[in-house]
Coordinates of C-alpha atoms in Angstrom, one line a residue:
Chain A
D1490 CA -63.2 -169.7 -122.8
I1491 CA -63.6 -173.5 -122.8
Q1492 CA -65.3 -174.7 -119.5
M1493 CA -64.1 -178.0 -118.2
T1494 CA -66.5 -179.9 -115.8
Q1495 CA -65.4 -182.9 -113.8
T1496 CA -67.7 -185.5 -112.4
P1497 CA -68.1 -186.5 -109.6
S1498 CA -66.6 -183.9 -107.5
S1499 CA -65.7 -186.5 -105.0
V1500 CA -65.8 -190.3 -104.9
S1501 CA -65.2 -192.8 -102.3
A1502 CA -63.5 -196.1 -103.1
S1503 CA -61.4 -198.9 -101.7
V1504 CA -58.0 -200.4 -102.5
G1505 CA -58.3 -202.7 -105.4
D1506 CA -61.3 -201.0 -106.8
R1507 CA -61.6 -199.9 -110.4
V1508 CA -62.6 -196.2 -110.7
T1509 CA -63.5 -194.0 -113.6
L1510 CA -63.4 -190.1 -113.5
T1511 CA -65.1 -188.0 -116.2
C1512 CA -64.2 -184.8 -117.7
R1513 CA -66.4 -182.8 -120.1
A1514 CA -65.4 -179.8 -122.2
S1515 CA -67.8 -177.1 -123.2
Q1516 CA -66.9 -177.4 -126.8
G1517 CA -64.9 -179.9 -128.8
I1518 CA -61.1 -180.1 -128.1
T1519 CA -60.2 -183.3 -130.1
T1520 CA -57.6 -185.0 -127.9
S1521 CA -56.1 -181.9 -126.4
L1522 CA -56.6 -183.0 -122.8
A1523 CA -54.3 -183.7 -119.9
W1524 CA -54.8 -185.2 -116.4
Y1525 CA -53.0 -184.4 -113.4
Q1526 CA -52.7 -186.0 -109.8
Q1527 CA -52.3 -183.8 -106.7
R1528 CA -51.7 -185.2 -103.3
P1529 CA -52.3 -182.9 -100.3
G1530 CA -49.7 -180.3 -99.8
K1531 CA -47.9 -181.2 -103.1
A1532 CA -47.7 -179.9 -106.6
P1533 CA -49.7 -181.4 -109.3
R1534 CA -48.1 -184.3 -111.3
L1535 CA -48.8 -184.8 -115.1
L1536 CA -50.3 -188.3 -115.7
I1537 CA -51.6 -188.2 -119.1
S1538 CA -51.4 -186.0 -122.1
G1539 CA -53.1 -186.1 -125.4
A1540 CA -56.2 -187.6 -123.7
S1541 CA -54.5 -191.1 -123.6
T1542 CA -50.7 -190.8 -123.6
L1543 CA -49.2 -192.0 -120.3
Q1544 CA -46.4 -190.0 -119.0
S1545 CA -43.0 -191.7 -118.3
G1546 CA -43.1 -193.3 -114.8
V1547 CA -46.8 -193.3 -114.4
P1548 CA -48.1 -196.7 -113.5
S1549 CA -50.0 -198.6 -116.2
R1550 CA -53.0 -198.9 -114.0
F1551 CA -53.8 -195.3 -115.1
S1552 CA -55.4 -194.9 -118.5
G1553 CA -57.1 -192.1 -120.3
G1554 CA -59.5 -192.0 -123.2
G1555 CA -62.0 -189.8 -125.0
Y1556 CA -62.4 -187.4 -127.9
G1557 CA -64.1 -184.1 -128.5
T1558 CA -65.9 -183.2 -125.4
D1559 CA -66.0 -186.3 -123.2
F1560 CA -63.0 -187.8 -121.5
T1561 CA -62.3 -190.4 -118.8
L1562 CA -59.4 -191.2 -116.5
T1563 CA -59.5 -194.8 -115.2
I1564 CA -57.5 -196.3 -112.5
S1565 CA -57.8 -200.2 -112.9
S1566 CA -56.9 -201.2 -109.4
L1567 CA -56.6 -198.6 -106.7
Q1568 CA -53.5 -198.5 -104.6
P1569 CA -53.2 -196.5 -101.4
E1570 CA -51.0 -193.7 -103.0
D1571 CA -53.7 -193.1 -105.6
F1572 CA -56.0 -191.4 -103.1
A1573 CA -55.6 -187.7 -104.2
T1574 CA -57.3 -185.0 -106.3
Y1575 CA -57.4 -185.3 -110.1
Y1576 CA -57.6 -182.5 -112.5
C1577 CA -58.3 -182.3 -116.1
Q1578 CA -56.9 -179.5 -118.3
Q1579 CA -57.8 -178.5 -121.9
A1580 CA -54.9 -177.8 -124.2
D1581 CA -56.9 -176.8 -127.2
S1582 CA -56.7 -173.1 -126.8
F1583 CA -55.8 -170.1 -124.5
P1584 CA -56.8 -169.4 -121.9
I1585 CA -55.8 -172.8 -120.6
T1586 CA -58.6 -174.1 -118.3
F1587 CA -58.7 -176.8 -115.6
G1588 CA -61.7 -178.7 -114.3
Q1589 CA -62.6 -178.1 -110.7
G1590 CA -61.1 -181.4 -109.6
T1591 CA -62.4 -184.8 -108.4
R1592 CA -61.3 -185.9 -104.9
L1593 CA -60.7 -189.7 -104.6
E1594 CA -61.2 -190.8 -101.0
I1595 CA -60.8 -193.9 -99.2
Chain B
E649 CA -32.8 -183.8 -112.1
V650 CA -35.3 -181.2 -113.1
Q651 CA -35.7 -178.5 -110.4
L652 CA -38.0 -175.6 -110.4
V653 CA -37.8 -173.3 -107.3
E654 CA -40.3 -170.5 -106.8
S655 CA -39.4 -167.5 -104.6
G656 CA -40.8 -164.1 -103.8
G657 CA -44.0 -164.9 -102.2
G658 CA -45.2 -163.3 -98.9
L659 CA -47.7 -161.0 -97.3
V660 CA -48.7 -157.9 -99.2
K661 CA -51.5 -155.4 -98.7
P662 CA -54.3 -154.9 -101.1
G663 CA -53.1 -152.7 -104.0
G664 CA -49.6 -153.7 -103.6
S665 CA -47.1 -155.4 -106.0
L666 CA -45.0 -158.4 -105.8
T667 CA -42.6 -160.1 -108.2
L668 CA -42.3 -163.9 -108.1
S669 CA -39.2 -165.7 -109.5
C670 CA -38.8 -169.3 -110.7
A671 CA -35.2 -170.7 -110.8
A672 CA -34.8 -173.7 -113.2
S673 CA -32.1 -176.3 -113.3
G674 CA -31.5 -179.8 -114.6
F675 CA -32.8 -179.1 -118.2
T676 CA -32.3 -176.7 -121.1
F677 CA -34.3 -173.8 -119.8
R678 CA -33.9 -171.7 -123.1
T679 CA -35.6 -174.4 -125.1
S680 CA -38.5 -174.9 -122.7
N681 CA -42.0 -173.2 -122.6
M682 CA -42.8 -172.0 -119.0
N683 CA -45.9 -171.2 -117.2
W684 CA -47.5 -169.9 -114.0
V685 CA -50.4 -171.7 -112.4
R686 CA -52.0 -170.8 -109.1
Q687 CA -54.2 -172.4 -106.5
A688 CA -56.2 -170.5 -104.0
P689 CA -56.5 -172.1 -100.5
G690 CA -58.7 -175.2 -100.8
K691 CA -59.5 -174.5 -104.4
G692 CA -58.5 -175.9 -107.8
L693 CA -55.9 -175.0 -110.3
E694 CA -56.0 -171.8 -112.4
W695 CA -53.7 -171.0 -115.3
V696 CA -52.1 -167.6 -115.0
S697 CA -49.8 -167.2 -117.9
S698 CA -47.4 -168.9 -120.3
I699 CA -44.2 -167.8 -122.1
D700 CA -42.5 -169.5 -124.9
T701 CA -38.8 -169.9 -125.7
S702 CA -38.5 -166.7 -127.7
G703 CA -40.2 -164.7 -124.7
T704 CA -43.6 -164.4 -126.5
Y705 CA -46.2 -164.7 -123.7
R706 CA -49.8 -165.4 -123.6
P707 CA -52.0 -162.8 -122.0
C708 CA -53.3 -163.6 -118.5
P709 CA -57.0 -164.6 -118.3
Q710 CA -59.5 -161.8 -118.5
S711 CA -60.1 -162.4 -114.8
L712 CA -56.7 -161.0 -114.1
K713 CA -57.3 -157.9 -116.3
G714 CA -53.7 -157.3 -117.3
R715 CA -52.4 -156.9 -113.7
F716 CA -49.8 -159.7 -114.1
T717 CA -47.0 -159.9 -116.5
I718 CA -44.8 -162.9 -117.1
S719 CA -41.1 -162.7 -118.4
R720 CA -38.1 -164.8 -118.6
N721 CA -34.3 -164.4 -118.6
N722 CA -32.7 -167.3 -120.4
A723 CA -29.2 -166.3 -119.4
K724 CA -30.2 -166.6 -115.7
N725 CA -32.4 -169.8 -116.3
S726 CA -35.2 -167.8 -114.6
M727 CA -38.8 -166.9 -115.1
Y728 CA -40.7 -164.2 -113.4
L729 CA -44.2 -163.0 -112.6
Q730 CA -44.8 -159.3 -111.9
M731 CA -48.1 -158.8 -110.0
N732 CA -49.7 -155.4 -109.6
S733 CA -52.8 -154.0 -107.9
L734 CA -53.0 -157.2 -106.0
R735 CA -56.4 -158.2 -104.6
V736 CA -57.5 -160.3 -101.7
E737 CA -58.7 -162.9 -104.2
D738 CA -55.2 -163.2 -105.6
T739 CA -54.2 -165.0 -102.4
A740 CA -52.9 -168.4 -103.6
V741 CA -50.0 -170.8 -104.0
Y742 CA -48.3 -169.8 -107.3
Y743 CA -46.6 -172.6 -109.1
C744 CA -44.0 -172.5 -111.8
A745 CA -44.4 -175.2 -114.4
R746 CA -42.5 -176.4 -117.4
G747 CA -44.0 -177.5 -120.7
D748 CA -46.3 -176.5 -123.4
S749 CA -50.0 -176.4 -123.1
S750 CA -50.4 -180.1 -124.0
G751 CA -49.3 -180.9 -120.5
Y752 CA -47.0 -179.3 -117.7
T753 CA -44.4 -181.9 -117.1
S754 CA -42.6 -180.5 -114.2
W755 CA -43.7 -178.2 -111.3
G756 CA -42.0 -176.4 -108.6
Q757 CA -43.1 -176.6 -104.9
G758 CA -45.0 -173.3 -105.1
T759 CA -44.7 -170.0 -103.3
L760 CA -47.6 -168.6 -101.2
V761 CA -48.9 -165.1 -101.8
T762 CA -51.1 -163.7 -99.2
V763 CA -53.0 -160.4 -100.0
S764 CA -54.4 -159.0 -96.7
S765 CA -54.6 -155.8 -94.9

């Protein structure tokens, strides 16, 4: 199974900050990576697929990058609604696996 | 509007069985791959199983040891998860999600399964 490791596990930031979250795969997955946002008590929301393709309706302040084993999710200017937990997910092979999440706190 | 509504969760004793349902609307169900993802209280997301448009499913992770079986009924726009030999560690919110493995584009609100004596 491919292990996904997210760093940091939590991060504190302020409105307007630029923040970058990291996800590392235990083996190369080309660009087969998705990012999700989950607010407390809510279902996850797909932000990015294919490592860098922004989903429809997702604000342009979100961007993704990376290839192989190392990936990033960047939020260019944090808004109050962005404080949530973010998960990466590898789409390279079954079983599908998620990272443990990064909690973004005010 | 895409809607996915899970049902069938509840309290069950260890060793018991439960079947979850996911009712879909607002999109062409029969041409959509579907999935179950779960989340234990305070924990992260865990993929459970996937089923493609023809009904071919991906086996559950080894950690579930074949206790769970996914199925679908395209005529009823519904997907199911049969869960057997339930354990305390299966306690979680179970989400129904639409999409292929490249990204799950739509999610239900989840149904809570509690396994406890």
